[in-house]
Amino acid sequence: MTTHLSTVPELTGRTALVTGATRGVGLAIARKLTASGADVLVNYAEDEANAARALAALAGHPGRASAFKADVTEGIDALCNEAQRRFGHLDIFVHNTSYFRPSPTLTTSPALVDRSLAVALHPLLTGALRLAKLMAGRPGRIVAVSSTGARRVVPRYAGAGVAKAALESLVRYLAVELAGHGITVNAVAAAKVDKGDGTVPPEVAKAITARAPGGRLTTPEDVADVVSLLCTVEAGWLQGQVVTVDGGLGLVAG
């Protein structure tokens, strides 16, 4: 029997909101979602020029992209209002925003940890009920972008690592409470990401690449691909999971 596969992008007709989406991993996620047919509201906090460049990069895809400026640490009511105004509902929410300032664990200040926690937790803690209303009657998808530093010790990463660990815990709690609404809540934990901007020191890249089964670092596109998978209808029975995107790096003994 011949199976005829649809040529329509798999997220056609879906609407999405992605935080921190004008560069790096966030932009790659927005690109993947629009390429898959979703209309995406791109959130950014400050840089207007960067937002304009992001929208230009997303032009020409099956899904449409638009931008909205808002600080998610103050809550996501403004973003939800904009999503409702533009779309009337919401299918996908990707929480990609994070806060990281390198610091050895023994000299990491409570203020730095508090800031990291606020950025990691506030959007979902303050926005879950509103998101549930926007997703009512739809196969809603909430995906949080985490890091393998939530479970493994990364040098000078304590503040962000603690925050990501808390975020993964929150994902599990929200997954249980929102499952009855037809909404899945999952996380994607990325290994060290090569954004192509030179921020990964050569010696670090060399050390990781030498251990990685695939012989390279994780890319923003690797993360975006898995986020997109979690947004599909077929992922509807995945709930409260943390999917590691590292090409098998975590399987290799240190």
PDB file of C-alpha atoms in Angstrom:
ATOM      1  CA  MET A   1       0.000   0.000   0.000  1.00  0.00           C
ATOM      2  CA  THR A   2       1.337   3.423  -0.958  1.00  0.00           C
ATOM      3  CA  THR A   3       1.302   6.126   1.706  1.00  0.00           C
ATOM      4  CA  HIS A   4       0.773   9.645   0.425  1.00  0.00           C
ATOM      5  CA  LEU A   5       2.452  12.226   2.626  1.00  0.00           C
ATOM      6  CA  SER A   6       1.063  15.754   2.789  1.00  0.00           C
ATOM      7  CA  THR A   7       3.222  18.498   1.347  1.00  0.00           C
ATOM      8  CA  VAL A   8       1.570  21.072   3.610  1.00  0.00           C
ATOM      9  CA  PRO A   9       3.983  22.244   6.364  1.00  0.00           C
ATOM     10  CA  GLU A  10       3.144  20.390   9.563  1.00  0.00           C
ATOM     11  CA  LEU A  11       2.321  23.474  11.663  1.00  0.00           C
ATOM     12  CA  THR A  12       0.213  25.283   9.058  1.00  0.00           C
ATOM     13  CA  GLY A  13      -2.612  27.211  10.710  1.00  0.00           C
ATOM     14  CA  ARG A  14      -0.966  27.170  14.145  1.00  0.00           C
ATOM     15  CA  THR A  15      -0.043  30.304  16.072  1.00  0.00           C
ATOM     16  CA  ALA A  16       3.019  30.689  18.261  1.00  0.00           C
ATOM     17  CA  LEU A  17       4.665  33.064  20.700  1.00  0.00           C
ATOM     18  CA  VAL A  18       8.422  32.761  21.207  1.00  0.00           C
ATOM     19  CA  THR A  19      10.261  34.780  23.844  1.00  0.00           C
ATOM     20  CA  GLY A  20      13.800  36.015  23.289  1.00  0.00           C
ATOM     21  CA  ALA A  21      13.380  35.255  19.614  1.00  0.00           C
ATOM     22  CA  THR A  22      15.490  37.792  17.732  1.00  0.00           C
ATOM     23  CA  ARG A  23      18.853  36.020  17.875  1.00  0.00           C
ATOM     24  CA  GLY A  24      20.594  32.719  18.559  1.00  0.00           C
ATOM     25  CA  VAL A  25      18.433  29.791  19.617  1.00  0.00           C
ATOM     26  CA  GLY A  26      15.268  31.902  19.819  1.00  0.00           C
ATOM     27  CA  LEU A  27      15.630  33.107  16.240  1.00  0.00           C
ATOM     28  CA  ALA A  28      16.337  29.561  15.052  1.00  0.00           C
ATOM     29  CA  ILE A  29      13.127  28.415  16.764  1.00  0.00           C
ATOM     30  CA  ALA A  30      11.113  31.212  15.163  1.00  0.00           C
ATOM     31  CA  ARG A  31      12.651  30.324  11.794  1.00  0.00           C
ATOM     32  CA  LYS A  32      11.773  26.639  12.165  1.00  0.00           C
ATOM     33  CA  LEU A  33       8.192  27.377  13.238  1.00  0.00           C
ATOM     34  CA  THR A  34       7.540  29.844  10.419  1.00  0.00           C
ATOM     35  CA  ALA A  35       9.156  27.447   7.940  1.00  0.00           C
ATOM     36  CA  SER A  36       6.746  24.804   9.247  1.00  0.00           C
ATOM     37  CA  GLY A  37       3.778  27.069   8.554  1.00  0.00           C
ATOM     38  CA  ALA A  38       3.089  28.641  11.953  1.00  0.00           C
ATOM     39  CA  ASP A  39       2.412  32.351  12.394  1.00  0.00           C
ATOM     40  CA  VAL A  40       4.871  33.513  15.048  1.00  0.00           C
ATOM     41  CA  LEU A  41       4.865  36.474  17.405  1.00  0.00           C
ATOM     42  CA  VAL A  42       8.539  37.223  18.037  1.00  0.00           C
ATOM     43  CA  ASN A  43       9.234  38.686  21.471  1.00  0.00           C
ATOM     44  CA  TYR A  44      12.239  40.860  22.302  1.00  0.00           C
ATOM     45  CA  ALA A  45      13.179  43.031  25.259  1.00  0.00           C
ATOM     46  CA  GLU A  46      15.312  45.917  23.973  1.00  0.00           C
ATOM     47  CA  ASP A  47      17.098  45.948  20.619  1.00  0.00           C
ATOM     48  CA  GLU A  48      14.811  47.399  17.936  1.00  0.00           C
ATOM     49  CA  ALA A  49      17.414  47.040  15.177  1.00  0.00           C
ATOM     50  CA  ASN A  50      17.972  43.400  16.039  1.00  0.00           C
ATOM     51  CA  ALA A  51      14.219  42.792  15.943  1.00  0.00           C
ATOM     52  CA  ALA A  52      14.026  44.348  12.482  1.00  0.00           C
ATOM     53  CA  ARG A  53      16.860  42.113  11.270  1.00  0.00           C
ATOM     54  CA  ALA A  54      15.103  39.073  12.706  1.00  0.00           C
ATOM     55  CA  LEU A  55      11.857  39.862  10.897  1.00  0.00           C
ATOM     56  CA  ALA A  56      13.774  40.333   7.654  1.00  0.00           C
ATOM     57  CA  ALA A  57      15.412  36.937   8.153  1.00  0.00           C
ATOM     58  CA  LEU A  58      12.008  35.314   8.717  1.00  0.00           C
ATOM     59  CA  ALA A  59      10.361  36.835   5.654  1.00  0.00           C
ATOM     60  CA  GLY A  60       9.326  34.539   2.818  1.00  0.00           C
ATOM     61  CA  HIS A  61       8.426  31.515   4.937  1.00  0.00           C
ATOM     62  CA  PRO A  62       4.995  29.846   4.800  1.00  0.00           C
ATOM     63  CA  GLY A  63       4.197  31.222   8.258  1.00  0.00           C
ATOM     64  CA  ARG A  64       4.204  34.939   9.021  1.00  0.00           C
ATOM     65  CA  ALA A  65       6.329  36.623  11.688  1.00  0.00           C
ATOM     66  CA  SER A  66       5.641  39.790  13.637  1.00  0.00           C
ATOM     67  CA  ALA A  67       7.484  41.323  16.578  1.00  0.00           C
ATOM     68  CA  PHE A  68       6.441  42.668  19.968  1.00  0.00           C
ATOM     69  CA  LYS A  69       8.614  44.329  22.597  1.00  0.00           C
ATOM     70  CA  ALA A  70       8.071  43.253  26.228  1.00  0.00           C
ATOM     71  CA  ASP A  71      10.127  42.322  29.295  1.00  0.00           C
ATOM     72  CA  VAL A  72       8.978  38.819  30.242  1.00  0.00           C
ATOM     73  CA  THR A  73      10.369  39.097  33.773  1.00  0.00           C
ATOM     74  CA  GLU A  74       7.494  41.477  34.465  1.00  0.00           C
ATOM     75  CA  GLY A  75       5.021  38.817  33.379  1.00  0.00           C
ATOM     76  CA  ILE A  76       3.557  37.909  30.017  1.00  0.00           C
ATOM     77  CA  ASP A  77       0.156  39.603  30.200  1.00  0.00           C
ATOM     78  CA  ALA A  78       1.196  42.155  27.582  1.00  0.00           C
ATOM     79  CA  LEU A  79       2.420  39.391  25.295  1.00  0.00           C
ATOM     80  CA  CYS A  80      -0.774  37.389  25.773  1.00  0.00           C
ATOM     81  CA  ASN A  81      -2.838  40.492  25.032  1.00  0.00           C
ATOM     82  CA  GLU A  82      -0.901  41.005  21.811  1.00  0.00           C
ATOM     83  CA  ALA A  83      -1.269  37.356  20.815  1.00  0.00           C
ATOM     84  CA  GLN A  84      -5.009  37.559  21.415  1.00  0.00           C
ATOM     85  CA  ARG A  85      -5.252  40.779  19.403  1.00  0.00           C
ATOM     86  CA  ARG A  86      -3.284  39.360  16.462  1.00  0.00           C
ATOM     87  CA  PHE A  87      -4.471  35.762  16.444  1.00  0.00           C
ATOM     88  CA  GLY A  88      -7.534  35.499  18.694  1.00  0.00           C
ATOM     89  CA  HIS A  89      -5.973  32.442  20.351  1.00  0.00           C
ATOM     90  CA  LEU A  90      -2.610  30.741  20.815  1.00  0.00           C
ATOM     91  CA  ASP A  91      -1.390  27.230  20.034  1.00  0.00           C
ATOM     92  CA  ILE A  92       2.295  27.323  20.972  1.00  0.00           C
ATOM     93  CA  PHE A  93       4.300  29.132  23.630  1.00  0.00           C
ATOM     94  CA  VAL A  94       8.091  28.751  23.662  1.00  0.00           C
ATOM     95  CA  HIS A  95       9.886  30.152  26.701  1.00  0.00           C
ATOM     96  CA  ASN A  96      13.416  30.748  25.479  1.00  0.00           C
ATOM     97  CA  THR A  97      14.497  33.743  27.576  1.00  0.00           C
ATOM     98  CA  SER A  98      17.317  33.235  30.082  1.00  0.00           C
ATOM     99  CA  TYR A  99      19.804  35.200  32.153  1.00  0.00           C
ATOM    100  CA  PHE A 100      23.454  34.189  32.447  1.00  0.00           C
ATOM    101  CA  ARG A 101      26.425  35.940  33.979  1.00  0.00           C
ATOM    102  CA  PRO A 102      29.525  33.727  34.421  1.00  0.00           C
ATOM    103  CA  SER A 103      30.556  33.310  38.034  1.00  0.00           C
ATOM    104  CA  PRO A 104      32.320  30.639  40.125  1.00  0.00           C
ATOM    105  CA  THR A 105      29.873  28.948  42.470  1.00  0.00           C
ATOM    106  CA  LEU A 106      31.606  30.111  45.648  1.00  0.00           C
ATOM    107  CA  THR A 107      31.395  33.756  44.601  1.00  0.00           C
ATOM    108  CA  THR A 108      27.954  33.663  42.976  1.00  0.00           C
ATOM    109  CA  SER A 109      25.773  36.250  44.702  1.00  0.00           C
ATOM    110  CA  PRO A 110      22.181  35.639  45.805  1.00  0.00           C
ATOM    111  CA  ALA A 111      21.197  38.626  43.664  1.00  0.00           C
ATOM    112  CA  LEU A 112      22.548  36.936  40.527  1.00  0.00           C
ATOM    113  CA  VAL A 113      20.681  33.723  41.361  1.00  0.00           C
ATOM    114  CA  ASP A 114      17.499  35.679  42.080  1.00  0.00           C
ATOM    115  CA  ARG A 115      17.713  37.400  38.695  1.00  0.00           C
ATOM    116  CA  SER A 116      18.343  34.100  36.900  1.00  0.00           C
ATOM    117  CA  LEU A 117      15.389  32.510  38.702  1.00  0.00           C
ATOM    118  CA  ALA A 118      13.097  35.426  37.867  1.00  0.00           C
ATOM    119  CA  VAL A 119      13.850  35.195  34.159  1.00  0.00           C
ATOM    120  CA  ALA A 120      13.494  31.410  34.166  1.00  0.00           C
ATOM    121  CA  LEU A 121      10.330  31.109  36.252  1.00  0.00           C
ATOM    122  CA  HIS A 122       8.225  34.268  36.110  1.00  0.00           C
ATOM    123  CA  PRO A 123       6.931  33.942  32.536  1.00  0.00           C
ATOM    124  CA  LEU A 124       5.404  30.522  33.196  1.00  0.00           C
ATOM    125  CA  LEU A 125       4.480  31.074  36.847  1.00  0.00           C
ATOM    126  CA  THR A 126       2.623  34.290  36.101  1.00  0.00           C
ATOM    127  CA  GLY A 127       1.374  33.307  32.659  1.00  0.00           C
ATOM    128  CA  ALA A 128       0.207  29.698  32.863  1.00  0.00           C
ATOM    129  CA  LEU A 129      -3.452  30.488  33.528  1.00  0.00           C
ATOM    130  CA  ARG A 130      -3.595  33.094  30.796  1.00  0.00           C
ATOM    131  CA  LEU A 131      -1.884  30.757  28.351  1.00  0.00           C
ATOM    132  CA  ALA A 132      -4.381  28.032  29.212  1.00  0.00           C
ATOM    133  CA  LYS A 133      -7.242  30.387  28.345  1.00  0.00           C
ATOM    134  CA  LEU A 134      -5.636  31.374  25.040  1.00  0.00           C
ATOM    135  CA  MET A 135      -5.137  27.682  24.226  1.00  0.00           C
ATOM    136  CA  ALA A 136      -8.606  26.577  25.323  1.00  0.00           C
ATOM    137  CA  GLY A 137     -10.092  23.983  22.997  1.00  0.00           C
ATOM    138  CA  ARG A 138      -6.844  23.619  21.061  1.00  0.00           C
ATOM    139  CA  PRO A 139      -3.941  21.143  21.294  1.00  0.00           C
ATOM    140  CA  GLY A 140      -1.780  23.628  23.195  1.00  0.00           C
ATOM    141  CA  ARG A 141       1.974  23.261  23.391  1.00  0.00           C
ATOM    142  CA  ILE A 142       4.256  24.906  25.965  1.00  0.00           C
ATOM    143  CA  VAL A 143       7.991  24.312  25.528  1.00  0.00           C
ATOM    144  CA  ALA A 144      10.709  25.670  27.797  1.00  0.00           C
ATOM    145  CA  VAL A 145      14.316  25.887  26.619  1.00  0.00           C
ATOM    146  CA  SER A 146      16.639  24.578  29.314  1.00  0.00           C
ATOM    147  CA  SER A 147      20.266  23.514  29.461  1.00  0.00           C
ATOM    148  CA  THR A 148      22.218  20.394  30.313  1.00  0.00           C
ATOM    149  CA  GLY A 149      23.752  22.651  32.967  1.00  0.00           C
ATOM    150  CA  ALA A 150      20.563  22.054  34.962  1.00  0.00           C
ATOM    151  CA  ARG A 151      21.760  18.514  35.749  1.00  0.00           C
ATOM    152  CA  ARG A 152      25.494  18.602  35.105  1.00  0.00           C
ATOM    153  CA  VAL A 153      28.102  20.911  36.605  1.00  0.00           C
ATOM    154  CA  VAL A 154      29.310  23.482  34.098  1.00  0.00           C
ATOM    155  CA  PRO A 155      32.145  25.815  35.187  1.00  0.00           C
ATOM    156  CA  ARG A 156      30.990  29.314  36.168  1.00  0.00           C
ATOM    157  CA  TYR A 157      27.365  28.412  35.440  1.00  0.00           C
ATOM    158  CA  ALA A 158      25.883  28.047  38.941  1.00  0.00           C
ATOM    159  CA  GLY A 159      23.356  30.900  38.758  1.00  0.00           C
ATOM    160  CA  ALA A 160      21.920  29.847  35.421  1.00  0.00           C
ATOM    161  CA  GLY A 161      22.213  26.137  36.238  1.00  0.00           C
ATOM    162  CA  VAL A 162      20.151  26.488  39.413  1.00  0.00           C
ATOM    163  CA  ALA A 163      17.551  28.513  37.509  1.00  0.00           C
ATOM    164  CA  LYS A 164      17.320  25.955  34.696  1.00  0.00           C
ATOM    165  CA  ALA A 165      16.930  23.137  37.229  1.00  0.00           C
ATOM    166  CA  ALA A 166      14.049  25.037  38.822  1.00  0.00           C
ATOM    167  CA  LEU A 167      12.541  25.606  35.381  1.00  0.00           C
ATOM    168  CA  GLU A 168      12.598  21.886  34.604  1.00  0.00           C
ATOM    169  CA  SER A 169      10.871  21.202  37.904  1.00  0.00           C
ATOM    170  CA  LEU A 170       8.207  23.798  37.116  1.00  0.00           C
ATOM    171  CA  VAL A 171       7.659  22.140  33.722  1.00  0.00           C
ATOM    172  CA  ARG A 172       6.730  18.905  35.477  1.00  0.00           C
ATOM    173  CA  TYR A 173       4.310  20.602  37.875  1.00  0.00           C
ATOM    174  CA  LEU A 174       2.611  22.557  35.092  1.00  0.00           C
ATOM    175  CA  ALA A 175       2.439  19.459  32.901  1.00  0.00           C
ATOM    176  CA  VAL A 176       0.315  17.668  35.480  1.00  0.00           C
ATOM    177  CA  GLU A 177      -2.024  20.608  36.057  1.00  0.00           C
ATOM    178  CA  LEU A 178      -2.485  21.531  32.393  1.00  0.00           C
ATOM    179  CA  ALA A 179      -2.802  18.045  30.930  1.00  0.00           C
ATOM    180  CA  GLY A 180      -6.530  18.057  31.567  1.00  0.00           C
ATOM    181  CA  HIS A 181      -6.811  21.175  29.411  1.00  0.00           C
ATOM    182  CA  GLY A 182      -5.259  19.413  26.415  1.00  0.00           C
ATOM    183  CA  ILE A 183      -1.990  21.300  26.853  1.00  0.00           C
ATOM    184  CA  THR A 184       1.414  19.639  26.918  1.00  0.00           C
ATOM    185  CA  VAL A 185       4.325  21.161  28.826  1.00  0.00           C
ATOM    186  CA  ASN A 186       7.834  19.942  28.041  1.00  0.00           C
ATOM    187  CA  ALA A 187      11.422  21.194  28.032  1.00  0.00           C
ATOM    188  CA  VAL A 188      14.365  20.948  25.673  1.00  0.00           C
ATOM    189  CA  ALA A 189      17.779  20.865  27.359  1.00  0.00           C
ATOM    190  CA  ALA A 190      20.593  21.952  25.080  1.00  0.00           C
ATOM    191  CA  ALA A 191      24.281  21.217  25.418  1.00  0.00           C
ATOM    192  CA  LYS A 192      26.824  23.966  24.732  1.00  0.00           C
ATOM    193  CA  VAL A 193      25.472  25.755  21.675  1.00  0.00           C
ATOM    194  CA  ASP A 194      27.675  27.093  18.899  1.00  0.00           C
ATOM    195  CA  LYS A 195      25.816  30.197  17.733  1.00  0.00           C
ATOM    196  CA  GLY A 196      28.447  31.012  15.155  1.00  0.00           C
ATOM    197  CA  ASP A 197      29.298  34.288  16.844  1.00  0.00           C
ATOM    198  CA  GLY A 198      32.616  33.331  18.400  1.00  0.00           C
ATOM    199  CA  THR A 199      31.286  33.240  21.968  1.00  0.00           C
ATOM    200  CA  VAL A 200      32.458  29.657  22.474  1.00  0.00           C
ATOM    201  CA  PRO A 201      36.214  29.827  23.229  1.00  0.00           C
ATOM    202  CA  PRO A 202      38.228  27.722  20.731  1.00  0.00           C
ATOM    203  CA  GLU A 203      39.706  25.559  23.480  1.00  0.00           C
ATOM    204  CA  VAL A 204      36.233  24.792  24.856  1.00  0.00           C
ATOM    205  CA  ALA A 205      34.876  23.994  21.400  1.00  0.00           C
ATOM    206  CA  LYS A 206      37.853  21.705  20.731  1.00  0.00           C
ATOM    207  CA  ALA A 207      37.426  19.823  24.014  1.00  0.00           C
ATOM    208  CA  ILE A 208      33.685  19.273  23.527  1.00  0.00           C
ATOM    209  CA  THR A 209      34.037  18.316  19.868  1.00  0.00           C
ATOM    210  CA  ALA A 210      36.664  15.720  20.759  1.00  0.00           C
ATOM    211  CA  ARG A 211      34.185  13.996  23.096  1.00  0.00           C
ATOM    212  CA  ALA A 212      31.005  14.450  21.060  1.00  0.00           C
ATOM    213  CA  PRO A 213      29.892  11.278  19.217  1.00  0.00           C
ATOM    214  CA  GLY A 214      28.792  13.425  16.272  1.00  0.00           C
ATOM    215  CA  GLY A 215      32.079  15.323  16.187  1.00  0.00           C
ATOM    216  CA  ARG A 216      30.626  18.821  16.551  1.00  0.00           C
ATOM    217  CA  LEU A 217      28.879  21.219  18.906  1.00  0.00           C
ATOM    218  CA  THR A 218      25.121  21.598  19.146  1.00  0.00           C
ATOM    219  CA  THR A 219      23.683  24.318  16.883  1.00  0.00           C
ATOM    220  CA  PRO A 220      20.651  26.565  17.357  1.00  0.00           C
ATOM    221  CA  GLU A 221      19.001  24.657  14.507  1.00  0.00           C
ATOM    222  CA  ASP A 222      19.423  21.363  16.409  1.00  0.00           C
ATOM    223  CA  VAL A 223      17.500  22.832  19.327  1.00  0.00           C
ATOM    224  CA  ALA A 224      14.864  24.395  17.078  1.00  0.00           C
ATOM    225  CA  ASP A 225      14.199  21.080  15.332  1.00  0.00           C
ATOM    226  CA  VAL A 226      13.363  19.362  18.619  1.00  0.00           C
ATOM    227  CA  VAL A 227      11.222  22.268  19.840  1.00  0.00           C
ATOM    228  CA  SER A 228       9.268  22.010  16.591  1.00  0.00           C
ATOM    229  CA  LEU A 229       8.772  18.265  17.080  1.00  0.00           C
ATOM    230  CA  LEU A 230       7.285  18.883  20.523  1.00  0.00           C
ATOM    231  CA  CYS A 231       4.810  21.328  18.959  1.00  0.00           C
ATOM    232  CA  THR A 232       3.306  18.789  16.562  1.00  0.00           C
ATOM    233  CA  VAL A 233      -0.001  16.992  17.014  1.00  0.00           C
ATOM    234  CA  GLU A 234       1.895  13.695  17.161  1.00  0.00           C
ATOM    235  CA  ALA A 235       3.712  14.847  20.327  1.00  0.00           C
ATOM    236  CA  GLY A 236       0.429  15.130  22.225  1.00  0.00           C
ATOM    237  CA  TRP A 237       1.191  12.265  24.616  1.00  0.00           C
ATOM    238  CA  LEU A 238       4.626  13.589  25.624  1.00  0.00           C
ATOM    239  CA  GLN A 239       4.078  15.352  28.914  1.00  0.00           C
ATOM    240  CA  GLY A 240       6.476  16.803  31.481  1.00  0.00           C
ATOM    241  CA  GLN A 241       9.576  15.534  29.678  1.00  0.00           C
ATOM    242  CA  VAL A 242      13.014  17.077  29.354  1.00  0.00           C
ATOM    243  CA  VAL A 243      14.434  16.153  25.946  1.00  0.00           C
ATOM    244  CA  THR A 244      18.220  16.451  25.808  1.00  0.00           C
ATOM    245  CA  VAL A 245      19.662  17.862  22.590  1.00  0.00           C
ATOM    246  CA  ASP A 246      23.379  17.092  22.664  1.00  0.00           C
ATOM    247  CA  GLY A 247      24.068  14.570  19.904  1.00  0.00           C
ATOM    248  CA  GLY A 248      24.813  11.921  22.533  1.00  0.00           C
ATOM    249  CA  LEU A 249      27.484  13.936  24.358  1.00  0.00           C
ATOM    250  CA  GLY A 250      25.948  13.145  27.746  1.00  0.00           C
ATOM    251  CA  LEU A 251      26.256   9.419  27.053  1.00  0.00           C
ATOM    252  CA  VAL A 252      30.045   9.555  26.933  1.00  0.00           C
ATOM    253  CA  ALA A 253      31.932   8.990  30.179  1.00  0.00           C
ATOM    254  CA  GLY A 254      33.887  12.063  31.213  1.00  0.00           C
TER     255      GLY A 254
END
